[in-house]
Coordinates of C-alpha atoms and ligand atoms in Angstrom, one line a residue:
Chain A
M88 CA 26.7 -30.9 -11.9
S89 CA 24.4 -33.6 -13.0
D90 CA 21.5 -32.0 -11.1
L91 CA 21.1 -29.3 -13.8
A92 CA 20.9 -32.1 -16.4
S93 CA 17.8 -33.4 -14.6
L94 CA 16.0 -30.2 -15.8
M95 CA 16.7 -30.9 -19.5
P96 CA 13.6 -31.2 -21.6
P97 CA 12.9 -34.6 -23.1
L98 CA 14.5 -35.0 -26.5
D99 CA 12.6 -35.9 -29.6
E100 CA 13.0 -35.4 -33.4
T101 CA 12.1 -31.8 -33.1
N102 CA 14.8 -30.7 -30.7
R103 CA 17.5 -33.4 -30.8
P104 CA 19.5 -31.7 -33.6
Y105 CA 19.5 -28.5 -31.6
W106 CA 20.8 -30.1 -28.4
E107 CA 23.3 -32.3 -30.3
G108 CA 24.5 -29.2 -32.0
L109 CA 25.3 -27.6 -28.7
R110 CA 27.2 -30.7 -27.6
A111 CA 29.3 -30.2 -30.7
R112 CA 29.6 -26.5 -29.8
V113 CA 27.6 -25.1 -32.7
I114 CA 24.2 -23.4 -32.6
R115 CA 21.9 -25.1 -35.1
L116 CA 18.3 -24.1 -35.6
P117 CA 15.7 -24.6 -38.3
R118 CA 15.8 -22.1 -41.1
C119 CA 12.8 -21.8 -43.3
E120 CA 13.7 -22.7 -46.9
A121 CA 10.8 -20.5 -48.2
C122 CA 11.3 -17.3 -46.3
G123 CA 14.8 -17.7 -44.9
R124 CA 13.9 -16.9 -41.3
F125 CA 15.3 -18.8 -38.3
R126 CA 13.0 -20.1 -35.6
L127 CA 13.2 -22.0 -32.4
H128 CA 13.1 -25.7 -32.9
D129 CA 9.6 -26.6 -31.6
T130 CA 7.4 -26.4 -34.7
R131 CA 7.1 -28.4 -38.0
Y132 CA 5.7 -25.4 -39.9
C133 CA 7.3 -22.0 -40.2
P134 CA 5.3 -19.6 -38.0
H135 CA 6.2 -16.7 -40.3
C136 CA 5.1 -18.1 -43.7
G137 CA 3.6 -21.5 -43.1
S138 CA 6.1 -23.5 -45.1
D139 CA 7.1 -27.0 -43.8
R140 CA 10.4 -27.0 -45.6
S141 CA 13.3 -26.1 -43.4
E142 CA 16.9 -27.0 -42.9
W143 CA 19.1 -27.1 -39.9
A144 CA 21.5 -24.1 -40.3
T145 CA 24.3 -22.7 -38.1
L146 CA 24.1 -19.4 -36.3
S147 CA 27.0 -17.1 -35.7
G148 CA 26.7 -17.1 -31.9
R149 CA 26.9 -13.3 -31.9
G150 CA 24.1 -11.3 -30.3
R151 CA 23.1 -8.5 -28.0
L152 CA 21.8 -8.4 -24.5
W153 CA 18.1 -7.5 -24.5
A154 CA 17.1 -7.7 -20.8
R155 CA 18.3 -9.1 -17.5
C156 CA 17.0 -10.4 -14.2
V157 CA 18.4 -12.1 -11.2
F158 CA 16.6 -15.0 -9.5
H159 CA 16.7 -14.9 -5.7
Q160 CA 13.7 -17.3 -5.3
V161 CA 14.5 -21.0 -5.6
Y162 CA 12.1 -22.6 -8.1
F163 CA 14.2 -25.7 -8.8
E164 CA 16.0 -27.8 -6.2
A165 CA 19.0 -27.9 -8.6
F166 CA 19.3 -24.1 -8.2
R167 CA 19.1 -24.0 -4.4
D168 CA 22.9 -23.5 -4.0
R169 CA 23.1 -21.3 -7.1
V170 CA 20.8 -18.3 -6.1
P171 CA 21.2 -15.5 -6.8
Y172 CA 21.7 -16.3 -10.4
G173 CA 21.1 -14.2 -13.5
V174 CA 18.9 -15.0 -16.5
V175 CA 19.0 -12.9 -19.6
I176 CA 17.3 -12.6 -23.0
V177 CA 19.8 -12.5 -25.8
E178 CA 18.9 -11.4 -29.3
L179 CA 21.0 -13.3 -31.8
E180 CA 22.1 -11.4 -34.9
E181 CA 19.9 -13.8 -37.0
G182 CA 16.8 -12.4 -35.2
V183 CA 16.1 -15.3 -32.9
R184 CA 15.9 -14.7 -29.1
V185 CA 16.9 -17.1 -26.4
Y186 CA 16.8 -17.2 -22.6
S187 CA 20.3 -17.8 -21.2
N188 CA 22.9 -17.0 -18.6
L189 CA 25.9 -14.7 -18.8
T190 CA 29.4 -16.1 -18.0
G191 CA 32.5 -14.1 -17.2
T192 CA 30.8 -11.7 -14.9
E193 CA 30.1 -11.8 -11.1
N194 CA 26.8 -9.9 -11.4
T195 CA 24.6 -10.1 -14.5
M196 CA 23.3 -6.6 -13.8
D197 CA 26.8 -5.2 -14.4
V198 CA 26.6 -6.0 -18.1
P199 CA 24.6 -3.2 -19.8
I200 CA 21.6 -3.9 -22.0
G201 CA 22.7 -3.7 -25.6
A202 CA 26.1 -5.2 -24.9
A203 CA 27.6 -7.3 -27.6
L204 CA 27.7 -11.0 -26.6
E205 CA 29.3 -14.2 -27.9
A206 CA 28.2 -17.7 -27.4
E207 CA 29.8 -20.0 -24.9
F208 CA 29.1 -23.7 -24.5
E209 CA 28.8 -25.1 -21.1
A210 CA 28.6 -28.9 -20.6
I211 CA 26.4 -29.8 -17.6
S212 CA 26.7 -33.6 -18.2
D213 CA 28.1 -36.0 -20.7
D214 CA 24.9 -35.6 -22.7
A215 CA 23.8 -32.0 -22.2
T216 CA 25.5 -28.7 -23.1
L217 CA 23.9 -25.3 -22.5
L218 CA 24.2 -22.2 -24.7
K219 CA 25.5 -19.4 -22.6
F220 CA 26.9 -16.0 -23.5
R221 CA 29.9 -13.8 -22.4
P222 CA 30.5 -10.1 -23.2
A223 CA 32.3 -9.9 -26.5
Chain B
M141 CA -15.0 -2.9 -32.6
P142 CA -18.2 -4.3 -31.0
D143 CA -21.3 -2.7 -32.4
K144 CA -22.1 0.7 -30.8
E145 CA -25.7 -0.6 -30.4
I146 CA -24.5 -2.9 -27.7
S147 CA -23.2 -0.1 -25.5
G148 CA -25.3 0.1 -22.4
K149 CA -27.5 -2.9 -23.4
V150 CA -25.9 -5.3 -20.8
A151 CA -25.7 -4.6 -17.1
A152 CA -24.0 -6.1 -14.1
V153 CA -26.7 -6.7 -11.5
G154 CA -25.2 -9.0 -8.9
V155 CA -21.8 -9.5 -7.5
G156 CA -20.6 -12.0 -4.9
T157 CA -17.3 -12.8 -3.3
T158 CA -16.1 -15.3 -0.7
Q159 CA -13.6 -14.7 2.0
F160 CA -10.0 -14.6 0.4
G161 CA -7.1 -16.4 2.0
K162 CA -6.3 -20.0 3.0
L163 CA -9.5 -22.0 2.9
P164 CA -8.6 -25.7 3.2
G165 CA -11.3 -28.1 2.4
W166 CA -13.0 -25.9 -0.2
S167 CA -12.8 -27.0 -3.8
A168 CA -12.9 -24.6 -6.7
E169 CA -16.5 -25.5 -7.2
D170 CA -17.4 -25.0 -3.6
L171 CA -15.8 -21.5 -3.6
G172 CA -17.7 -20.7 -6.9
I173 CA -21.0 -21.7 -5.3
W174 CA -20.3 -19.7 -2.2
A175 CA -19.7 -16.6 -4.4
L176 CA -22.6 -17.4 -6.7
D177 CA -25.1 -17.6 -3.8
N178 CA -23.8 -14.2 -2.6
A179 CA -24.2 -12.8 -6.1
L180 CA -27.8 -14.1 -6.4
A181 CA -28.7 -12.7 -3.0
D182 CA -27.1 -9.4 -4.1
C183 CA -29.5 -9.0 -7.0
G184 CA -32.5 -10.9 -5.6
L185 CA -32.5 -13.6 -8.3
A186 CA -32.7 -17.4 -7.8
R187 CA -30.7 -20.2 -9.5
G188 CA -33.7 -20.8 -11.8
D189 CA -33.4 -17.3 -13.2
I190 CA -30.0 -18.1 -14.7
D191 CA -30.1 -19.1 -18.3
G192 CA -26.4 -18.6 -19.1
L193 CA -23.3 -19.9 -17.3
I194 CA -19.6 -19.4 -17.9
V195 CA -17.2 -21.0 -15.4
N196 CA -13.6 -20.0 -15.1
R197 CA -10.9 -21.8 -13.2
I198 CA -13.6 -24.3 -12.3
P199 CA -12.6 -27.0 -14.8
D200 CA -16.0 -28.5 -15.7
Y201 CA -19.3 -26.7 -16.5
Q202 CA -21.1 -30.1 -16.6
R203 CA -20.1 -31.1 -13.1
F204 CA -20.8 -27.5 -11.9
C205 CA -24.4 -27.8 -13.2
Q206 CA -24.8 -31.2 -11.6
M207 CA -23.7 -29.7 -8.3
T208 CA -25.9 -26.6 -8.5
G209 CA -28.9 -27.6 -10.5
L210 CA -28.2 -24.7 -12.8
D211 CA -30.0 -25.4 -16.1
P212 CA -28.6 -22.9 -18.7
R213 CA -29.4 -22.4 -22.3
F214 CA -25.9 -21.0 -23.0
V215 CA -22.8 -22.5 -21.3
N216 CA -19.1 -22.2 -21.6
V217 CA -15.8 -22.6 -19.7
T218 CA -12.8 -20.5 -20.2
P219 CA -9.1 -21.3 -19.4
G220 CA -8.1 -20.6 -15.8
Q221 CA -5.8 -17.7 -16.7
G222 CA -6.2 -14.2 -15.3
R223 CA -6.2 -12.6 -18.7
M224 CA -9.4 -14.6 -19.4
S225 CA -11.6 -12.8 -16.8
G226 CA -12.1 -9.7 -18.9
A227 CA -12.5 -11.8 -22.0
T228 CA -15.1 -14.0 -20.3
I229 CA -17.2 -11.0 -19.3
Q230 CA -17.0 -9.9 -22.9
I231 CA -18.3 -13.2 -24.2
A232 CA -21.1 -13.0 -21.7
A233 CA -22.0 -9.5 -22.8
M234 CA -22.1 -10.6 -26.5
A235 CA -24.3 -13.6 -25.6
I236 CA -26.8 -11.4 -23.8
A237 CA -26.7 -8.7 -26.5
S238 CA -27.3 -11.3 -29.2
G239 CA -30.3 -12.8 -27.4
M240 CA -28.7 -16.2 -26.9
C241 CA -29.6 -15.9 -23.2
E242 CA -30.8 -13.1 -20.9
T243 CA -29.1 -13.6 -17.5
I244 CA -25.6 -15.1 -17.2
A245 CA -23.8 -16.2 -14.1
L246 CA -20.0 -15.9 -14.4
V247 CA -18.5 -18.1 -11.7
Y248 CA -14.9 -18.3 -10.7
G249 CA -13.4 -20.5 -8.0
N250 CA -9.7 -20.9 -7.1
N251 CA -8.3 -23.2 -4.5
G252 CA -4.8 -22.6 -5.7
R253 CA -3.3 -21.6 -2.4
T254 CA -4.4 -24.7 -0.5
G255 CA -3.7 -26.7 -3.7
G256 CA -0.1 -25.5 -3.7
V257 CA -0.3 -23.8 -7.1
K258 CA 3.1 -22.4 -8.1
Y259 CA 3.6 -20.0 -11.0
G260 CA 7.2 -21.2 -11.5
G261 CA 9.3 -24.3 -11.4
A262 CA 8.5 -27.7 -12.8
T263 CA 4.7 -27.1 -13.1
D264 CA 5.2 -23.7 -14.9
R265 CA 2.5 -23.4 -17.6
Y266 CA 2.9 -19.8 -18.4
G267 CA 3.0 -19.3 -22.1
A268 CA 6.4 -17.7 -22.3
T269 CA 8.2 -20.2 -20.1
A270 CA 6.1 -23.4 -20.2
G271 CA 7.4 -26.6 -21.5
G272 CA 10.8 -26.7 -19.7
E273 CA 13.0 -25.6 -22.6
W274 CA 14.6 -23.0 -20.4
F275 CA 14.6 -24.7 -17.1
P276 CA 18.2 -25.8 -17.2
Y277 CA 19.1 -22.1 -17.3
G278 CA 16.9 -21.5 -14.3
M279 CA 14.4 -19.5 -16.3
T280 CA 10.8 -20.0 -15.2
S281 CA 7.7 -18.0 -14.0
P282 CA 5.6 -15.1 -15.3
G283 CA 7.2 -13.0 -12.5
A284 CA 10.6 -13.4 -14.2
V285 CA 9.1 -12.4 -17.5
H286 CA 7.8 -9.2 -16.0
A287 CA 11.2 -8.6 -14.2
L288 CA 12.8 -8.8 -17.6
M289 CA 10.2 -6.4 -19.1
F290 CA 10.8 -3.9 -16.3
D291 CA 14.5 -4.1 -16.8
R292 CA 14.0 -3.4 -20.5
H293 CA 11.5 -0.5 -19.7
R294 CA 14.0 1.2 -17.4
H295 CA 16.7 0.8 -20.0
E296 CA 14.6 2.4 -22.7
Y297 CA 13.0 5.2 -20.6
G298 CA 14.9 5.6 -17.4
T299 CA 12.1 4.2 -15.3
S300 CA 13.3 3.7 -11.7
Q301 CA 12.8 1.2 -8.9
E302 CA 11.9 4.2 -6.8
Q303 CA 9.1 5.1 -9.1
L304 CA 7.9 1.5 -9.4
A305 CA 7.6 1.3 -5.6
H306 CA 4.7 3.7 -5.6
V307 CA 2.5 1.1 -7.3
A308 CA 2.7 -1.4 -4.5
V309 CA 2.7 1.2 -1.7
T310 CA -0.4 3.0 -3.1
F311 CA -2.4 -0.2 -3.6
R312 CA -1.5 -1.4 -0.1
E313 CA -2.8 2.0 1.2
H314 CA -6.1 1.2 -0.5
A315 CA -6.2 -2.3 0.9
A316 CA -5.9 -0.9 4.4
L317 CA -9.4 0.5 3.8
N318 CA -10.8 -2.8 2.5
P319 CA -12.0 -5.3 5.1
D320 CA -11.9 -8.1 2.6
A321 CA -8.2 -7.6 1.7
V322 CA -5.7 -10.2 2.7
M323 CA -2.9 -7.7 3.3
R324 CA -4.0 -4.6 5.1
E325 CA -0.9 -3.4 6.9
R326 CA 0.4 -0.2 5.3
I327 CA 3.9 -0.4 3.8
S328 CA 6.3 2.5 3.2
E329 CA 8.7 3.0 0.3
A330 CA 11.4 2.0 2.7
D331 CA 9.6 -1.2 3.5
Y332 CA 9.3 -1.9 -0.2
H333 CA 13.0 -1.4 -0.9
A334 CA 14.0 -3.4 2.2
S335 CA 11.8 -6.4 1.1
R336 CA 13.5 -9.3 -0.5
Y337 CA 13.9 -9.7 -4.2
I338 CA 12.0 -12.6 -5.7
C339 CA 13.4 -12.0 -9.2
E340 CA 15.4 -8.8 -9.3
P341 CA 14.5 -6.1 -10.2
L342 CA 11.2 -7.2 -8.7
H343 CA 10.7 -7.3 -4.9
L344 CA 8.2 -9.4 -2.9
F345 CA 5.7 -6.5 -2.9
D346 CA 5.7 -6.4 -6.7
Y347 CA 4.1 -9.8 -6.8
C348 CA 0.4 -10.7 -6.5
L349 CA -0.9 -12.9 -3.7
I350 CA -1.9 -16.4 -4.5
N351 CA -5.0 -17.2 -2.4
D352 CA -8.1 -19.3 -2.2
G353 CA -11.4 -17.6 -3.1
G354 CA -14.4 -17.3 -5.4
V355 CA -16.0 -14.5 -7.3
A356 CA -19.3 -14.4 -9.2
I357 CA -20.9 -11.7 -11.4
I358 CA -24.4 -11.8 -12.8
L359 CA -25.0 -10.0 -16.0
T360 CA -28.4 -9.4 -17.7
S361 CA -30.1 -7.3 -20.3
A362 CA -30.6 -3.6 -19.5
E363 CA -34.3 -4.1 -19.5
R364 CA -34.2 -7.0 -17.1
A365 CA -31.8 -5.1 -14.9
R366 CA -34.3 -2.3 -14.2
D367 CA -36.4 -4.2 -11.6
L368 CA -33.7 -6.0 -9.6
A369 CA -32.5 -5.3 -6.1
K370 CA -29.5 -3.1 -6.8
P371 CA -29.0 -0.2 -9.2
P372 CA -27.6 -1.7 -12.5
V373 CA -24.1 -1.0 -13.6
H374 CA -24.0 -0.9 -17.4
I375 CA -21.3 -2.1 -19.7
S376 CA -20.7 0.9 -21.9
A377 CA -17.8 -0.5 -23.9
F378 CA -15.5 -3.5 -24.3
S379 CA -12.9 -4.7 -26.6
Q380 CA -10.0 -7.1 -26.8
A381 CA -6.8 -7.7 -28.8
T382 CA -3.9 -10.1 -28.6
A383 CA -0.2 -10.3 -29.0
L384 CA 0.3 -14.0 -29.3
P385 CA 2.6 -15.0 -32.2
D386 CA 5.8 -13.9 -30.6
S387 CA 4.7 -14.3 -27.0
A388 CA 7.5 -16.8 -26.1
F389 CA 9.4 -13.6 -25.3
P390 CA 8.3 -10.3 -23.9
P391 CA 6.8 -7.8 -26.5
D392 CA 9.1 -5.1 -27.8
D393 CA 6.4 -2.5 -27.3
F394 CA 5.1 -3.5 -23.8
W395 CA 1.8 -4.4 -25.6
R396 CA 1.2 -0.8 -26.6
E397 CA 0.0 -1.6 -30.1
P398 CA -2.9 -3.9 -29.0
M399 CA -3.8 -1.6 -26.1
G400 CA -4.0 1.3 -28.6
L401 CA -6.5 -0.7 -30.7
I402 CA -8.6 -1.4 -27.6
A403 CA -8.4 2.2 -26.4
R404 CA -9.7 3.5 -29.7
D405 CA -12.5 0.9 -29.8
I406 CA -13.9 1.6 -26.3
R407 CA -13.7 5.3 -26.7
E408 CA -15.5 5.1 -30.0
M409 CA -18.1 2.7 -28.6
S410 CA -18.9 4.7 -25.5
G411 CA -17.7 8.2 -26.1
I412 CA -15.8 7.9 -22.8
G413 CA -12.1 8.7 -22.8
P414 CA -9.4 8.6 -20.2
S415 CA -10.2 12.0 -18.8
D416 CA -13.8 11.1 -18.3
L417 CA -13.2 8.2 -15.9
S418 CA -13.8 8.2 -12.2
G419 CA -11.1 5.6 -11.8
T420 CA -9.6 2.4 -13.2
M421 CA -9.0 -1.2 -12.2
I422 CA -5.7 -2.4 -13.7
Y423 CA -4.8 -6.1 -13.8
D424 CA -1.8 -6.1 -11.5
N425 CA -0.3 -9.5 -11.6
F426 CA 3.1 -7.7 -11.1
S427 CA 3.5 -4.0 -10.6
P428 CA 5.3 -3.3 -13.9
T429 CA 2.1 -4.4 -15.7
V430 CA 0.4 -1.3 -14.2
L431 CA 3.1 1.0 -15.9
F432 CA 2.7 -0.7 -19.2
T433 CA -1.1 -0.4 -19.0
L434 CA -1.1 3.3 -18.2
E435 CA 1.1 4.0 -21.2
G436 CA -0.7 1.6 -23.6
F437 CA -4.2 3.0 -22.8
G438 CA -3.1 6.6 -23.1
F439 CA -3.2 7.7 -19.4
C440 CA 0.3 9.1 -19.8
D441 CA 2.9 9.4 -22.6
V442 CA 5.1 6.5 -23.6
G443 CA 8.0 6.2 -21.1
E444 CA 6.2 8.5 -18.6
S445 CA 4.5 5.9 -16.5
G446 CA 7.1 5.9 -13.8
A447 CA 6.8 9.6 -13.2
Y448 CA 3.0 9.3 -13.4
V449 CA 2.8 6.8 -10.6
A450 CA 5.4 8.5 -8.5
D451 CA 3.4 11.7 -8.7
G452 CA 0.7 9.9 -6.8
N453 CA -1.9 9.8 -9.5
L454 CA -3.2 6.3 -8.7
A455 CA -4.2 7.1 -5.1
R456 CA -7.9 7.4 -4.0
G457 CA -8.7 11.0 -4.3
A458 CA -6.1 11.7 -6.9
A459 CA -6.4 12.1 -10.7
L460 CA -6.9 8.4 -11.5
P461 CA -7.9 6.3 -8.5
T462 CA -6.8 2.8 -9.3
N463 CA -7.3 -0.6 -7.7
T464 CA -9.1 0.8 -4.7
S465 CA -9.6 -2.7 -3.3
G466 CA -5.9 -3.1 -3.1
G467 CA -5.8 -5.2 -6.2
H468 CA -4.0 -8.4 -6.8
M469 CA -0.9 -7.4 -4.8
S470 CA -2.8 -6.6 -1.6
E471 CA -6.5 -7.7 -1.7
S472 CA -5.9 -11.1 -3.4
Y473 CA -5.0 -12.5 -6.7
M474 CA -8.5 -13.4 -8.0
Q475 CA -7.2 -13.2 -11.5
G476 CA -9.1 -10.0 -12.5
W477 CA -12.5 -11.1 -11.3
A478 CA -12.4 -9.2 -8.0
L479 CA -11.2 -6.1 -9.8
N480 CA -14.3 -6.2 -12.0
V481 CA -16.4 -6.6 -8.8
E482 CA -14.7 -3.7 -7.3
A483 CA -15.5 -1.6 -10.3
I484 CA -19.2 -2.5 -10.0
R485 CA -19.3 -1.9 -6.2
Q486 CA -17.6 1.5 -6.7
L487 CA -20.2 2.5 -9.2
R488 CA -23.0 1.5 -6.8
H489 CA -21.2 3.6 -4.2
E490 CA -21.0 0.6 -1.8
C491 CA -17.3 0.9 -0.9
G492 CA -17.4 2.6 2.4
E493 CA -14.2 4.2 3.5
R494 CA -12.5 3.5 0.1
Q495 CA -15.3 4.9 -2.0
I496 CA -14.4 7.1 -4.9
A497 CA -16.6 10.1 -4.4
G498 CA -19.3 10.4 -7.0
A499 CA -18.0 7.5 -9.1
E500 CA -19.7 7.4 -12.5
T501 CA -17.5 5.4 -14.9
I502 CA -14.7 3.0 -14.3
Q503 CA -12.4 1.2 -16.8
Y504 CA -11.0 -2.3 -16.2
M505 CA -7.9 -3.2 -18.2
C506 CA -5.7 -6.2 -18.5
A507 CA -2.3 -6.2 -20.3
A508 CA -1.1 -9.7 -21.2
P509 CA -0.7 -11.7 -24.4
L510 CA -4.5 -11.5 -24.4
L511 CA -5.5 -7.9 -23.7
S512 CA -9.0 -6.6 -22.8
A513 CA -10.8 -3.6 -21.4
I514 CA -14.3 -2.9 -20.2
I515 CA -15.9 0.5 -19.3
Y516 CA -18.6 0.3 -16.7
S517 CA -21.0 3.1 -16.0
R518 CA -23.7 3.6 -13.4
Ligands
ZN874 ZN1 9.0 -19.3 -43.5

């Protein structure tokens, strides 16, 4: 399974707490201390209000399925033996969206848009864990 | 909204294209020069008449001037993204209207096919999926983003794959009449459905064609345009808008809000509305974009674009002839540039078998995180 880990983004101070959180099976993202909104972990300043004060806060892991697709084309060597595979957009109840994969279903297209989902943590190496979702 | 005074003050006078396809040995600059020479010949101007230059996809304007001897007063380079073609034409129109220069060459060169450019995988630089954050999930490519958007659209409005198929089939029908098109063999709806998925729900035929090629357009003031070789095609209106802050994910409204702003502007600026058009050129990187564009610019009601294309409205000779060249999915993906050239050629009535009879006004539109539209009139 280590081939998927080769696709991991390089870790730095902006994203390390996020990925370490997933390893510990929690979803942690920056929450703005000024406006209270969550954001993905790639910016120092809040894109909503401009504040640079944020804390790493834990999300519930509950969300809804926003859209689905299924890759048939191989774009990464690590996915050559995995096509066709589904990719989805999940809207977390805290308002943040993520790209992810569904577990617990043969065909991603069988799960309807709007379905309630729950986070699932899938280790792809000793160091890397992905955030996936299964129908709740 | 751009000042109404600008309407009709700038004209497209020269267009040039290269062959499209696999052109090994040609750099982006070479392809641009090939197209530029054709555009100059088209209008009867010489390189020395050009006092403005904007290059696109050609990385370096300085190098380009060293290679061509072009000696402009006004110069710029815009990012090599398809959404930038319409925006670049708009910058040129503003520069001419303001008097910063009189005659601008817009030069595009793309050797992406020979260069092995991929819009997915480790080199993905598309705004929504760049940076690798989602690669471990297998998420990459603008095509996948549009597949997700189409999935969402069919969920919200019941749009079907059967309806979507009409976009690719109709544009291929047009390409069959275009000697410059890369893909000219007609496809049926059955062919469409039998073709392989790239990223489900999108099939091979829903994707644009990466090719090598170059395009050049020469714009000048309406006064200067009067005594050139070809009848001028005037820019009657243009506007742009963006949807950038949340663009790491697809827009909830399929870009309807920014398109609505643009639609209002260009109608106000020119007095020309959807029912006045002879045809349209729609930026078709992926076929669902055509659906979103038709709704956003008010050619059909929200959620009705599937039925609208399935009714055959986009065909040459129908209500809204669209992408008569075959567009990005059948002529070649020249990132919007060749669609603007097609609009100009249609308005000069130069399009032979695929000519829109009596074409008077054509609207170019691009729906993406940077959106633009231009109305051309003869
Ligand atoms: Zn904030």
